[in-house]
Amino acid sequence: MRDKAARTRSELIRSAATVFAEHGYSRAKLSSISADAGVSRGALYFHFPSKEALADAVEAAAAERFAGVTGHEDVNGARDLSRAVRAFADLYRQNVIFRAGVLLSCEKDRKSTVNLIQQWEEYVSTAVAAAERGYPFARSGVAGHASSAIVAMTVGLAFLWHENEQWLAESTVTGVWNLLPPLVGRMG
């Protein structure tokens, strides 16, 4: 019985992520989520008392996936940052739960419990600072601007992907990355 409940909960989170990613939080309908998951509205409410609770569960599941990108305790600068940018793009492109979590983090209609954009900003800032320490011109003062550029690049490309999937193609991510200051290194 527990296995069935866990499967139903997982399916509801996946279904909710799909609906949130496609329609946004405010336009998402619980009836669409339960129908997509193949369960009754009563089953949905058994697991999640509200749309807000369901959105929180999607964000929590997205954060678990995101930990694979940002969860390294020792950030080794440019190389780790380059790997993380690629992983962010790949995860956003391939995983609807992560994609929905990022989009939910940006929703103005609700307070995000797990702000993935903020987590990404913190990770990037730490990685750029580590890269700057190993760069010969460490006092150049570009770290803050480089962090902003990297966050804007990755999040911007992710949002543009919804209009044209080429925005998150590896060649696009690599090309845009290589326009950034030498501080952050090059992708091959």
Short mmCIF file of N, CA and C in Angstrom, two decimals:
data_model
loop_
_atom_site.label_atom_id
_atom_site.label_comp_id
_atom_site.label_asym_id
_atom_site.label_seq_id
_atom_site.Cartn_x
_atom_site.Cartn_y
_atom_site.Cartn_z
N MET A 1 0.81 -1.19 0.00
CA MET A 1 0.00 0.00 0.00
C MET A 1 0.87 1.27 0.00
N ARG A 2 1.96 1.22 0.77
CA ARG A 2 2.86 2.38 0.83
C ARG A 2 3.49 2.64 -0.53
N ASP A 3 3.85 1.56 -1.24
CA ASP A 3 4.45 1.71 -2.56
C ASP A 3 3.50 2.41 -3.52
N LYS A 4 2.23 2.03 -3.47
CA LYS A 4 1.24 2.64 -4.35
C LYS A 4 1.08 4.12 -4.00
N ALA A 5 1.06 4.45 -2.73
CA ALA A 5 0.94 5.85 -2.31
C ALA A 5 2.15 6.65 -2.76
N ALA A 6 3.34 6.06 -2.63
CA ALA A 6 4.55 6.76 -3.06
C ALA A 6 4.56 6.96 -4.57
N ARG A 7 4.10 5.95 -5.31
CA ARG A 7 4.02 6.09 -6.77
C ARG A 7 3.01 7.16 -7.17
N THR A 8 1.88 7.17 -6.49
CA THR A 8 0.85 8.17 -6.78
C THR A 8 1.39 9.58 -6.49
N ARG A 9 2.05 9.72 -5.36
CA ARG A 9 2.63 11.03 -5.00
C ARG A 9 3.65 11.46 -6.05
N SER A 10 4.52 10.56 -6.45
CA SER A 10 5.53 10.88 -7.47
C SER A 10 4.88 11.26 -8.80
N GLU A 11 3.85 10.52 -9.16
CA GLU A 11 3.16 10.80 -10.42
C GLU A 11 2.45 12.16 -10.35
N LEU A 12 1.90 12.50 -9.21
CA LEU A 12 1.27 13.81 -9.05
C LEU A 12 2.30 14.94 -9.14
N ILE A 13 3.47 14.73 -8.57
CA ILE A 13 4.53 15.74 -8.66
C ILE A 13 4.97 15.90 -10.12
N ARG A 14 5.17 14.79 -10.83
CA ARG A 14 5.56 14.87 -12.24
C ARG A 14 4.48 15.55 -13.06
N SER A 15 3.23 15.18 -12.83
CA SER A 15 2.12 15.78 -13.56
C SER A 15 2.01 17.28 -13.26
N ALA A 16 2.12 17.62 -12.00
CA ALA A 16 2.07 19.04 -11.61
C ALA A 16 3.21 19.81 -12.26
N ALA A 17 4.39 19.23 -12.28
CA ALA A 17 5.53 19.90 -12.91
C ALA A 17 5.23 20.16 -14.39
N THR A 18 4.67 19.18 -15.06
CA THR A 18 4.34 19.34 -16.47
C THR A 18 3.34 20.49 -16.67
N VAL A 19 2.31 20.51 -15.86
CA VAL A 19 1.28 21.54 -15.98
C VAL A 19 1.83 22.92 -15.57
N PHE A 20 2.59 22.99 -14.48
CA PHE A 20 3.18 24.26 -14.06
C PHE A 20 4.15 24.79 -15.12
N ALA A 21 4.95 23.90 -15.69
CA ALA A 21 5.92 24.33 -16.70
C ALA A 21 5.22 24.84 -17.95
N GLU A 22 4.10 24.24 -18.28
CA GLU A 22 3.38 24.63 -19.50
C GLU A 22 2.49 25.86 -19.31
N HIS A 23 1.82 25.94 -18.16
CA HIS A 23 0.81 26.99 -17.98
C HIS A 23 1.15 28.03 -16.92
N GLY A 24 2.18 27.78 -16.12
CA GLY A 24 2.46 28.67 -15.00
C GLY A 24 1.61 28.32 -13.80
N TYR A 25 2.00 28.83 -12.66
CA TYR A 25 1.32 28.49 -11.41
C TYR A 25 -0.13 28.98 -11.40
N SER A 26 -0.34 30.24 -11.72
CA SER A 26 -1.69 30.81 -11.57
C SER A 26 -2.70 30.19 -12.53
N ARG A 27 -2.28 29.77 -13.71
CA ARG A 27 -3.22 29.19 -14.67
C ARG A 27 -3.32 27.67 -14.58
N ALA A 28 -2.48 27.05 -13.77
CA ALA A 28 -2.52 25.59 -13.61
C ALA A 28 -3.79 25.19 -12.88
N LYS A 29 -4.42 24.16 -13.36
CA LYS A 29 -5.67 23.66 -12.76
C LYS A 29 -5.41 22.31 -12.11
N LEU A 30 -5.88 22.17 -10.89
CA LEU A 30 -5.72 20.89 -10.19
C LEU A 30 -6.42 19.77 -10.93
N SER A 31 -7.52 20.06 -11.59
CA SER A 31 -8.23 19.04 -12.35
C SER A 31 -7.35 18.52 -13.50
N SER A 32 -6.57 19.40 -14.13
CA SER A 32 -5.66 18.96 -15.19
C SER A 32 -4.54 18.10 -14.63
N ILE A 33 -4.06 18.48 -13.47
CA ILE A 33 -2.97 17.73 -12.83
C ILE A 33 -3.44 16.34 -12.44
N SER A 34 -4.59 16.25 -11.80
CA SER A 34 -5.08 14.93 -11.38
C SER A 34 -5.41 14.07 -12.59
N ALA A 35 -6.00 14.65 -13.64
CA ALA A 35 -6.33 13.89 -14.85
C ALA A 35 -5.06 13.38 -15.52
N ASP A 36 -4.04 14.22 -15.61
CA ASP A 36 -2.78 13.81 -16.23
C ASP A 36 -2.11 12.69 -15.43
N ALA A 37 -2.26 12.74 -14.11
CA ALA A 37 -1.68 11.70 -13.26
C ALA A 37 -2.53 10.44 -13.23
N GLY A 38 -3.75 10.53 -13.75
CA GLY A 38 -4.64 9.37 -13.76
C GLY A 38 -5.23 9.05 -12.41
N VAL A 39 -5.44 10.09 -11.59
CA VAL A 39 -6.02 9.90 -10.26
C VAL A 39 -7.19 10.86 -10.08
N SER A 40 -8.01 10.59 -9.08
CA SER A 40 -9.14 11.46 -8.79
C SER A 40 -8.66 12.72 -8.07
N ARG A 41 -9.52 13.73 -8.06
CA ARG A 41 -9.19 14.95 -7.30
C ARG A 41 -9.05 14.60 -5.82
N GLY A 42 -9.85 13.65 -5.35
CA GLY A 42 -9.76 13.22 -3.95
C GLY A 42 -8.39 12.64 -3.63
N ALA A 43 -7.84 11.85 -4.56
CA ALA A 43 -6.50 11.30 -4.36
C ALA A 43 -5.46 12.41 -4.34
N LEU A 44 -5.64 13.39 -5.21
CA LEU A 44 -4.72 14.53 -5.22
C LEU A 44 -4.75 15.22 -3.86
N TYR A 45 -5.97 15.50 -3.35
CA TYR A 45 -6.10 16.19 -2.07
C TYR A 45 -5.63 15.33 -0.90
N PHE A 46 -5.67 14.01 -1.05
CA PHE A 46 -5.14 13.13 -0.01
C PHE A 46 -3.64 13.39 0.17
N HIS A 47 -2.94 13.57 -0.94
CA HIS A 47 -1.49 13.77 -0.90
C HIS A 47 -1.09 15.24 -0.73
N PHE A 48 -1.88 16.14 -1.29
CA PHE A 48 -1.55 17.57 -1.27
C PHE A 48 -2.81 18.37 -0.99
N PRO A 49 -2.86 19.05 0.15
CA PRO A 49 -4.08 19.75 0.54
C PRO A 49 -4.40 20.98 -0.32
N SER A 50 -3.43 21.44 -1.12
CA SER A 50 -3.66 22.66 -1.91
C SER A 50 -2.71 22.70 -3.10
N LYS A 51 -2.99 23.59 -4.02
CA LYS A 51 -2.11 23.80 -5.16
C LYS A 51 -0.75 24.31 -4.66
N GLU A 52 -0.78 25.13 -3.63
CA GLU A 52 0.46 25.66 -3.06
C GLU A 52 1.33 24.52 -2.51
N ALA A 53 0.72 23.58 -1.81
CA ALA A 53 1.47 22.43 -1.27
C ALA A 53 2.06 21.59 -2.40
N LEU A 54 1.31 21.45 -3.47
CA LEU A 54 1.80 20.70 -4.63
C LEU A 54 2.97 21.43 -5.29
N ALA A 55 2.86 22.74 -5.42
CA ALA A 55 3.97 23.54 -5.98
C ALA A 55 5.20 23.43 -5.09
N ASP A 56 5.01 23.45 -3.78
CA ASP A 56 6.13 23.30 -2.85
C ASP A 56 6.81 21.95 -3.05
N ALA A 57 6.01 20.90 -3.26
CA ALA A 57 6.56 19.55 -3.47
C ALA A 57 7.34 19.49 -4.79
N VAL A 58 6.84 20.16 -5.82
CA VAL A 58 7.56 20.21 -7.10
C VAL A 58 8.90 20.92 -6.90
N GLU A 59 8.88 22.04 -6.20
CA GLU A 59 10.13 22.77 -5.95
C GLU A 59 11.12 21.93 -5.14
N ALA A 60 10.63 21.22 -4.15
CA ALA A 60 11.51 20.37 -3.33
C ALA A 60 12.12 19.26 -4.19
N ALA A 61 11.31 18.66 -5.05
CA ALA A 61 11.84 17.61 -5.94
C ALA A 61 12.85 18.19 -6.93
N ALA A 62 12.58 19.40 -7.40
CA ALA A 62 13.51 20.07 -8.31
C ALA A 62 14.82 20.37 -7.59
N ALA A 63 14.73 20.79 -6.35
CA ALA A 63 15.93 21.10 -5.57
C ALA A 63 16.80 19.87 -5.37
N GLU A 64 16.17 18.70 -5.20
CA GLU A 64 16.94 17.45 -5.08
C GLU A 64 17.74 17.20 -6.36
N ARG A 65 17.11 17.42 -7.50
CA ARG A 65 17.80 17.22 -8.78
C ARG A 65 18.90 18.27 -8.95
N PHE A 66 18.62 19.49 -8.52
CA PHE A 66 19.56 20.59 -8.65
C PHE A 66 20.79 20.39 -7.78
N ALA A 67 20.63 19.67 -6.68
CA ALA A 67 21.78 19.40 -5.80
C ALA A 67 22.88 18.65 -6.55
N GLY A 68 22.50 17.90 -7.57
CA GLY A 68 23.51 17.24 -8.40
C GLY A 68 24.37 18.21 -9.18
N VAL A 69 23.84 19.40 -9.43
CA VAL A 69 24.57 20.45 -10.14
C VAL A 69 25.37 21.30 -9.16
N THR A 70 24.75 21.67 -8.06
CA THR A 70 25.36 22.64 -7.14
C THR A 70 25.80 22.05 -5.81
N GLY A 71 25.60 20.77 -5.60
CA GLY A 71 25.81 20.17 -4.29
C GLY A 71 27.23 19.82 -3.92
N HIS A 72 28.20 20.23 -4.70
CA HIS A 72 29.59 19.91 -4.38
C HIS A 72 30.10 20.86 -3.30
N GLU A 73 30.68 20.31 -2.28
CA GLU A 73 31.15 21.13 -1.16
C GLU A 73 32.33 22.01 -1.57
N ASP A 74 33.26 21.48 -2.33
CA ASP A 74 34.41 22.26 -2.76
C ASP A 74 34.21 22.69 -4.20
N VAL A 75 33.97 23.98 -4.38
CA VAL A 75 33.83 24.52 -5.72
C VAL A 75 35.22 24.95 -6.16
N ASN A 76 35.68 24.34 -7.25
CA ASN A 76 37.05 24.51 -7.70
C ASN A 76 37.20 25.55 -8.80
N GLY A 77 36.33 26.53 -8.81
CA GLY A 77 36.48 27.63 -9.75
C GLY A 77 35.95 27.35 -11.14
N ALA A 78 36.73 27.79 -12.12
CA ALA A 78 36.27 27.84 -13.51
C ALA A 78 35.85 26.47 -14.06
N ARG A 79 36.60 25.44 -13.79
CA ARG A 79 36.25 24.12 -14.32
C ARG A 79 34.92 23.62 -13.77
N ASP A 80 34.73 23.74 -12.47
CA ASP A 80 33.46 23.33 -11.87
C ASP A 80 32.31 24.21 -12.36
N LEU A 81 32.59 25.48 -12.53
CA LEU A 81 31.55 26.40 -13.00
C LEU A 81 31.15 26.06 -14.43
N SER A 82 32.10 25.79 -15.28
CA SER A 82 31.82 25.40 -16.66
C SER A 82 30.96 24.13 -16.69
N ARG A 83 31.34 23.16 -15.88
CA ARG A 83 30.58 21.91 -15.79
C ARG A 83 29.17 22.18 -15.28
N ALA A 84 29.04 23.05 -14.28
CA ALA A 84 27.74 23.35 -13.69
C ALA A 84 26.83 24.08 -14.67
N VAL A 85 27.39 24.98 -15.47
CA VAL A 85 26.57 25.68 -16.47
C VAL A 85 26.01 24.68 -17.48
N ARG A 86 26.85 23.78 -17.93
CA ARG A 86 26.36 22.74 -18.85
C ARG A 86 25.30 21.86 -18.19
N ALA A 87 25.55 21.48 -16.94
CA ALA A 87 24.60 20.63 -16.22
C ALA A 87 23.28 21.35 -15.99
N PHE A 88 23.33 22.63 -15.67
CA PHE A 88 22.11 23.42 -15.51
C PHE A 88 21.31 23.39 -16.81
N ALA A 89 21.96 23.67 -17.93
CA ALA A 89 21.29 23.68 -19.23
C ALA A 89 20.71 22.31 -19.57
N ASP A 90 21.50 21.26 -19.35
CA ASP A 90 21.02 19.90 -19.64
C ASP A 90 19.82 19.53 -18.77
N LEU A 91 19.91 19.83 -17.49
CA LEU A 91 18.83 19.50 -16.57
C LEU A 91 17.56 20.27 -16.92
N TYR A 92 17.70 21.54 -17.23
CA TYR A 92 16.53 22.34 -17.60
C TYR A 92 15.87 21.79 -18.86
N ARG A 93 16.68 21.43 -19.81
CA ARG A 93 16.18 20.93 -21.10
C ARG A 93 15.51 19.56 -20.93
N GLN A 94 16.06 18.70 -20.10
CA GLN A 94 15.65 17.30 -20.06
C GLN A 94 14.71 16.93 -18.92
N ASN A 95 14.61 17.75 -17.89
CA ASN A 95 13.87 17.34 -16.70
C ASN A 95 12.75 18.32 -16.39
N VAL A 96 11.52 17.91 -16.63
CA VAL A 96 10.38 18.80 -16.44
C VAL A 96 10.22 19.22 -14.98
N ILE A 97 10.60 18.39 -14.05
CA ILE A 97 10.48 18.76 -12.64
C ILE A 97 11.45 19.89 -12.31
N PHE A 98 12.68 19.79 -12.78
CA PHE A 98 13.64 20.87 -12.56
C PHE A 98 13.16 22.14 -13.27
N ARG A 99 12.73 21.99 -14.51
CA ARG A 99 12.26 23.14 -15.29
C ARG A 99 11.11 23.84 -14.56
N ALA A 100 10.14 23.08 -14.07
CA ALA A 100 9.01 23.66 -13.34
C ALA A 100 9.49 24.33 -12.05
N GLY A 101 10.44 23.71 -11.37
CA GLY A 101 10.97 24.32 -10.14
C GLY A 101 11.60 25.67 -10.40
N VAL A 102 12.37 25.79 -11.49
CA VAL A 102 12.97 27.07 -11.84
C VAL A 102 11.88 28.09 -12.16
N LEU A 103 10.91 27.67 -12.96
CA LEU A 103 9.83 28.58 -13.32
C LEU A 103 9.01 29.01 -12.10
N LEU A 104 8.76 28.06 -11.19
CA LEU A 104 8.03 28.40 -9.97
C LEU A 104 8.82 29.39 -9.11
N SER A 105 10.14 29.29 -9.14
CA SER A 105 10.98 30.23 -8.39
C SER A 105 10.81 31.66 -8.88
N CYS A 106 10.38 31.80 -10.11
CA CYS A 106 10.24 33.13 -10.72
C CYS A 106 8.81 33.66 -10.70
N GLU A 107 7.88 32.86 -10.20
CA GLU A 107 6.47 33.26 -10.18
C GLU A 107 6.25 34.41 -9.21
N LYS A 108 5.57 35.42 -9.67
CA LYS A 108 5.25 36.56 -8.81
C LYS A 108 3.98 36.31 -7.99
N ASP A 109 3.17 35.34 -8.42
CA ASP A 109 1.89 35.07 -7.76
C ASP A 109 2.02 34.24 -6.49
N ARG A 110 3.21 33.78 -6.17
CA ARG A 110 3.37 32.94 -4.99
C ARG A 110 4.75 33.12 -4.40
N LYS A 111 4.87 32.78 -3.15
CA LYS A 111 6.17 32.84 -2.47
C LYS A 111 6.83 31.48 -2.61
N SER A 112 7.98 31.47 -3.22
CA SER A 112 8.72 30.23 -3.44
C SER A 112 9.33 29.75 -2.13
N THR A 113 9.19 28.45 -1.85
CA THR A 113 9.80 27.90 -0.63
C THR A 113 11.25 27.49 -0.89
N VAL A 114 11.55 27.14 -2.13
CA VAL A 114 12.90 26.74 -2.52
C VAL A 114 13.23 27.55 -3.76
N ASN A 115 13.95 28.63 -3.60
CA ASN A 115 14.22 29.49 -4.74
C ASN A 115 15.47 29.00 -5.47
N LEU A 116 15.24 28.27 -6.56
CA LEU A 116 16.36 27.69 -7.31
C LEU A 116 17.22 28.76 -7.99
N ILE A 117 16.62 29.86 -8.38
CA ILE A 117 17.40 30.95 -8.98
C ILE A 117 18.36 31.51 -7.95
N GLN A 118 17.87 31.72 -6.74
CA GLN A 118 18.74 32.22 -5.67
C GLN A 118 19.84 31.21 -5.36
N GLN A 119 19.52 29.92 -5.32
CA GLN A 119 20.56 28.90 -5.10
C GLN A 119 21.59 28.95 -6.21
N TRP A 120 21.15 29.13 -7.45
CA TRP A 120 22.06 29.19 -8.58
C TRP A 120 22.96 30.42 -8.46
N GLU A 121 22.38 31.56 -8.09
CA GLU A 121 23.18 32.78 -7.90
C GLU A 121 24.26 32.56 -6.85
N GLU A 122 23.91 31.92 -5.75
CA GLU A 122 24.88 31.68 -4.69
C GLU A 122 25.99 30.74 -5.16
N TYR A 123 25.63 29.69 -5.86
CA TYR A 123 26.63 28.76 -6.38
C TYR A 123 27.56 29.47 -7.35
N VAL A 124 27.01 30.21 -8.29
CA VAL A 124 27.82 30.90 -9.30
C VAL A 124 28.76 31.90 -8.62
N SER A 125 28.25 32.66 -7.67
CA SER A 125 29.08 33.63 -6.96
C SER A 125 30.26 32.96 -6.26
N THR A 126 30.01 31.83 -5.62
CA THR A 126 31.08 31.09 -4.94
C THR A 126 32.10 30.56 -5.95
N ALA A 127 31.63 30.02 -7.06
CA ALA A 127 32.53 29.46 -8.07
C ALA A 127 33.35 30.55 -8.75
N VAL A 128 32.73 31.70 -9.02
CA VAL A 128 33.47 32.80 -9.66
C VAL A 128 34.53 33.34 -8.69
N ALA A 129 34.18 33.45 -7.42
CA ALA A 129 35.17 33.90 -6.43
C ALA A 129 36.35 32.93 -6.36
N ALA A 130 36.08 31.63 -6.42
CA ALA A 130 37.16 30.63 -6.43
C ALA A 130 37.99 30.76 -7.69
N ALA A 131 37.35 30.99 -8.82
CA ALA A 131 38.09 31.16 -10.08
C ALA A 131 38.95 32.41 -10.03
N GLU A 132 38.41 33.47 -9.45
CA GLU A 132 39.14 34.74 -9.38
C GLU A 132 40.41 34.60 -8.53
N ARG A 133 40.32 33.80 -7.46
CA ARG A 133 41.50 33.60 -6.61
C ARG A 133 42.65 32.95 -7.39
N GLY A 134 42.32 32.12 -8.38
CA GLY A 134 43.35 31.45 -9.16
C GLY A 134 43.74 32.19 -10.43
N TYR A 135 43.17 33.36 -10.64
CA TYR A 135 43.41 34.12 -11.87
C TYR A 135 44.47 35.17 -11.60
N PRO A 136 45.40 35.38 -12.51
CA PRO A 136 46.50 36.33 -12.25
C PRO A 136 46.04 37.76 -11.97
N PHE A 137 44.88 38.13 -12.44
CA PHE A 137 44.39 39.49 -12.24
C PHE A 137 43.25 39.49 -11.22
N ALA A 138 43.47 38.78 -10.13
CA ALA A 138 42.42 38.55 -9.13
C ALA A 138 41.85 39.84 -8.57
N ARG A 139 42.58 40.90 -8.62
CA ARG A 139 42.09 42.17 -8.08
C ARG A 139 41.36 43.00 -9.14
N SER A 140 41.02 42.38 -10.23
CA SER A 140 40.42 43.11 -11.35
C SER A 140 39.01 43.59 -11.05
N GLY A 141 38.34 43.01 -10.06
CA GLY A 141 37.00 43.46 -9.70
C GLY A 141 35.90 42.98 -10.63
N VAL A 142 36.18 42.01 -11.49
CA VAL A 142 35.16 41.56 -12.42
C VAL A 142 34.30 40.43 -11.87
N ALA A 143 34.64 39.90 -10.71
CA ALA A 143 33.92 38.73 -10.20
C ALA A 143 32.42 38.97 -10.05
N GLY A 144 32.04 40.10 -9.47
CA GLY A 144 30.62 40.38 -9.29
C GLY A 144 29.90 40.49 -10.62
N HIS A 145 30.54 41.15 -11.57
CA HIS A 145 29.93 41.29 -12.89
C HIS A 145 29.90 39.96 -13.63
N ALA A 146 30.95 39.17 -13.48
CA ALA A 146 30.97 37.85 -14.12
C ALA A 146 29.86 36.97 -13.56
N SER A 147 29.66 37.01 -12.24
CA SER A 147 28.58 36.23 -11.62
C SER A 147 27.23 36.64 -12.18
N SER A 148 27.00 37.94 -12.26
CA SER A 148 25.73 38.44 -12.82
C SER A 148 25.55 38.00 -14.26
N ALA A 149 26.62 38.07 -15.04
CA ALA A 149 26.55 37.69 -16.46
C ALA A 149 26.24 36.21 -16.61
N ILE A 150 26.84 35.37 -15.77
CA ILE A 150 26.63 33.93 -15.87
C ILE A 150 25.19 33.57 -15.48
N VAL A 151 24.70 34.16 -14.40
CA VAL A 151 23.32 33.89 -13.98
C VAL A 151 22.36 34.38 -15.06
N ALA A 152 22.57 35.59 -15.56
CA ALA A 152 21.70 36.13 -16.61
C ALA A 152 21.76 35.26 -17.86
N MET A 153 22.95 34.80 -18.21
CA MET A 153 23.10 33.96 -19.39
C MET A 153 22.33 32.65 -19.24
N THR A 154 22.55 31.95 -18.14
CA THR A 154 21.94 30.63 -18.00
C THR A 154 20.42 30.73 -17.85
N VAL A 155 19.96 31.63 -17.02
CA VAL A 155 18.52 31.77 -16.83
C VAL A 155 17.87 32.33 -18.10
N GLY A 156 18.53 33.28 -18.72
CA GLY A 156 18.00 33.83 -19.97
C GLY A 156 17.89 32.79 -21.06
N LEU A 157 18.93 31.99 -21.24
CA LEU A 157 18.88 30.93 -22.25
C LEU A 157 17.78 29.92 -21.93
N ALA A 158 17.60 29.63 -20.63
CA ALA A 158 16.54 28.70 -20.23
C ALA A 158 15.17 29.24 -20.62
N PHE A 159 14.93 30.51 -20.38
CA PHE A 159 13.63 31.08 -20.72
C PHE A 159 13.44 31.18 -22.24
N LEU A 160 14.49 31.51 -22.96
CA LEU A 160 14.40 31.58 -24.42
C LEU A 160 14.15 30.21 -25.03
N TRP A 161 14.61 29.16 -24.37
CA TRP A 161 14.43 27.78 -24.83
C TRP A 161 12.96 27.46 -25.08
N HIS A 162 12.07 28.09 -24.32
CA HIS A 162 10.64 27.82 -24.49
C HIS A 162 10.13 28.26 -25.86
N GLU A 163 10.80 29.21 -26.47
CA GLU A 163 10.43 29.67 -27.81
C GLU A 163 11.18 28.93 -28.91
N ASN A 164 12.41 28.52 -28.61
CA ASN A 164 13.24 27.84 -29.60
C ASN A 164 14.28 27.01 -28.85
N GLU A 165 14.20 25.70 -29.02
CA GLU A 165 15.05 24.79 -28.25
C GLU A 165 16.54 24.96 -28.56
N GLN A 166 16.88 25.63 -29.63
CA GLN A 166 18.30 25.87 -29.95
C GLN A 166 18.99 26.74 -28.90
N TRP A 167 18.21 27.51 -28.13
CA TRP A 167 18.81 28.38 -27.13
C TRP A 167 19.55 27.60 -26.06
N LEU A 168 19.19 26.35 -25.82
CA LEU A 168 19.91 25.54 -24.84
C LEU A 168 20.70 24.42 -25.50
N ALA A 169 20.88 24.50 -26.79
CA ALA A 169 21.74 23.52 -27.46
C ALA A 169 23.16 23.70 -26.92
N GLU A 170 23.88 22.61 -26.86
CA GLU A 170 25.24 22.68 -26.32
C GLU A 170 26.09 23.71 -27.05
N SER A 171 25.94 23.80 -28.36
CA SER A 171 26.74 24.77 -29.13
C SER A 171 26.40 26.21 -28.75
N THR A 172 25.14 26.48 -28.46
CA THR A 172 24.75 27.83 -28.04
C THR A 172 25.30 28.14 -26.66
N VAL A 173 25.12 27.21 -25.73
CA VAL A 173 25.61 27.42 -24.36
C VAL A 173 27.13 27.63 -24.38
N THR A 174 27.83 26.81 -25.13
CA THR A 174 29.29 26.94 -25.22
C THR A 174 29.68 28.26 -25.87
N GLY A 175 29.01 28.63 -26.95
CA GLY A 175 29.33 29.88 -27.63
C GLY A 175 29.13 31.10 -26.77
N VAL A 176 28.01 31.14 -26.04
CA VAL A 176 27.74 32.27 -25.16
C VAL A 176 28.72 32.27 -24.00
N TRP A 177 28.99 31.10 -23.44
CA TRP A 177 29.95 31.00 -22.34
C TRP A 177 31.31 31.56 -22.75
N ASN A 178 31.75 31.23 -23.92
CA ASN A 178 33.07 31.66 -24.37
C ASN A 178 33.16 33.15 -24.64
N LEU A 179 32.05 33.87 -24.60
CA LEU A 179 32.07 35.33 -24.71
C LEU A 179 32.37 35.99 -23.36
N LEU A 180 32.25 35.23 -22.28
CA LEU A 180 32.46 35.78 -20.94
C LEU A 180 33.95 36.05 -20.70
N PRO A 181 34.25 36.81 -19.64
CA PRO A 181 35.65 37.14 -19.36
C PRO A 181 36.52 35.90 -19.18
N PRO A 182 37.80 36.00 -19.50
CA PRO A 182 38.72 34.87 -19.35
C PRO A 182 38.74 34.28 -17.94
N LEU A 183 38.34 35.06 -16.96
CA LEU A 183 38.29 34.61 -15.58
C LEU A 183 37.56 33.29 -15.42
N VAL A 184 36.50 33.08 -16.19
CA VAL A 184 35.67 31.91 -15.98
C VAL A 184 36.11 30.73 -16.84
N GLY A 185 37.09 30.89 -17.68
CA GLY A 185 37.59 29.78 -18.48
C GLY A 185 36.80 29.56 -19.75
N ARG A 186 37.22 28.61 -20.50
CA ARG A 186 36.60 28.31 -21.79
C ARG A 186 35.98 26.92 -21.77
N MET A 187 34.89 26.77 -22.53
CA MET A 187 34.30 25.45 -22.74
C MET A 187 34.80 24.97 -24.08
N GLY A 188 35.02 23.68 -24.16
CA GLY A 188 35.44 23.11 -25.43
C GLY A 188 34.32 22.39 -26.12
#
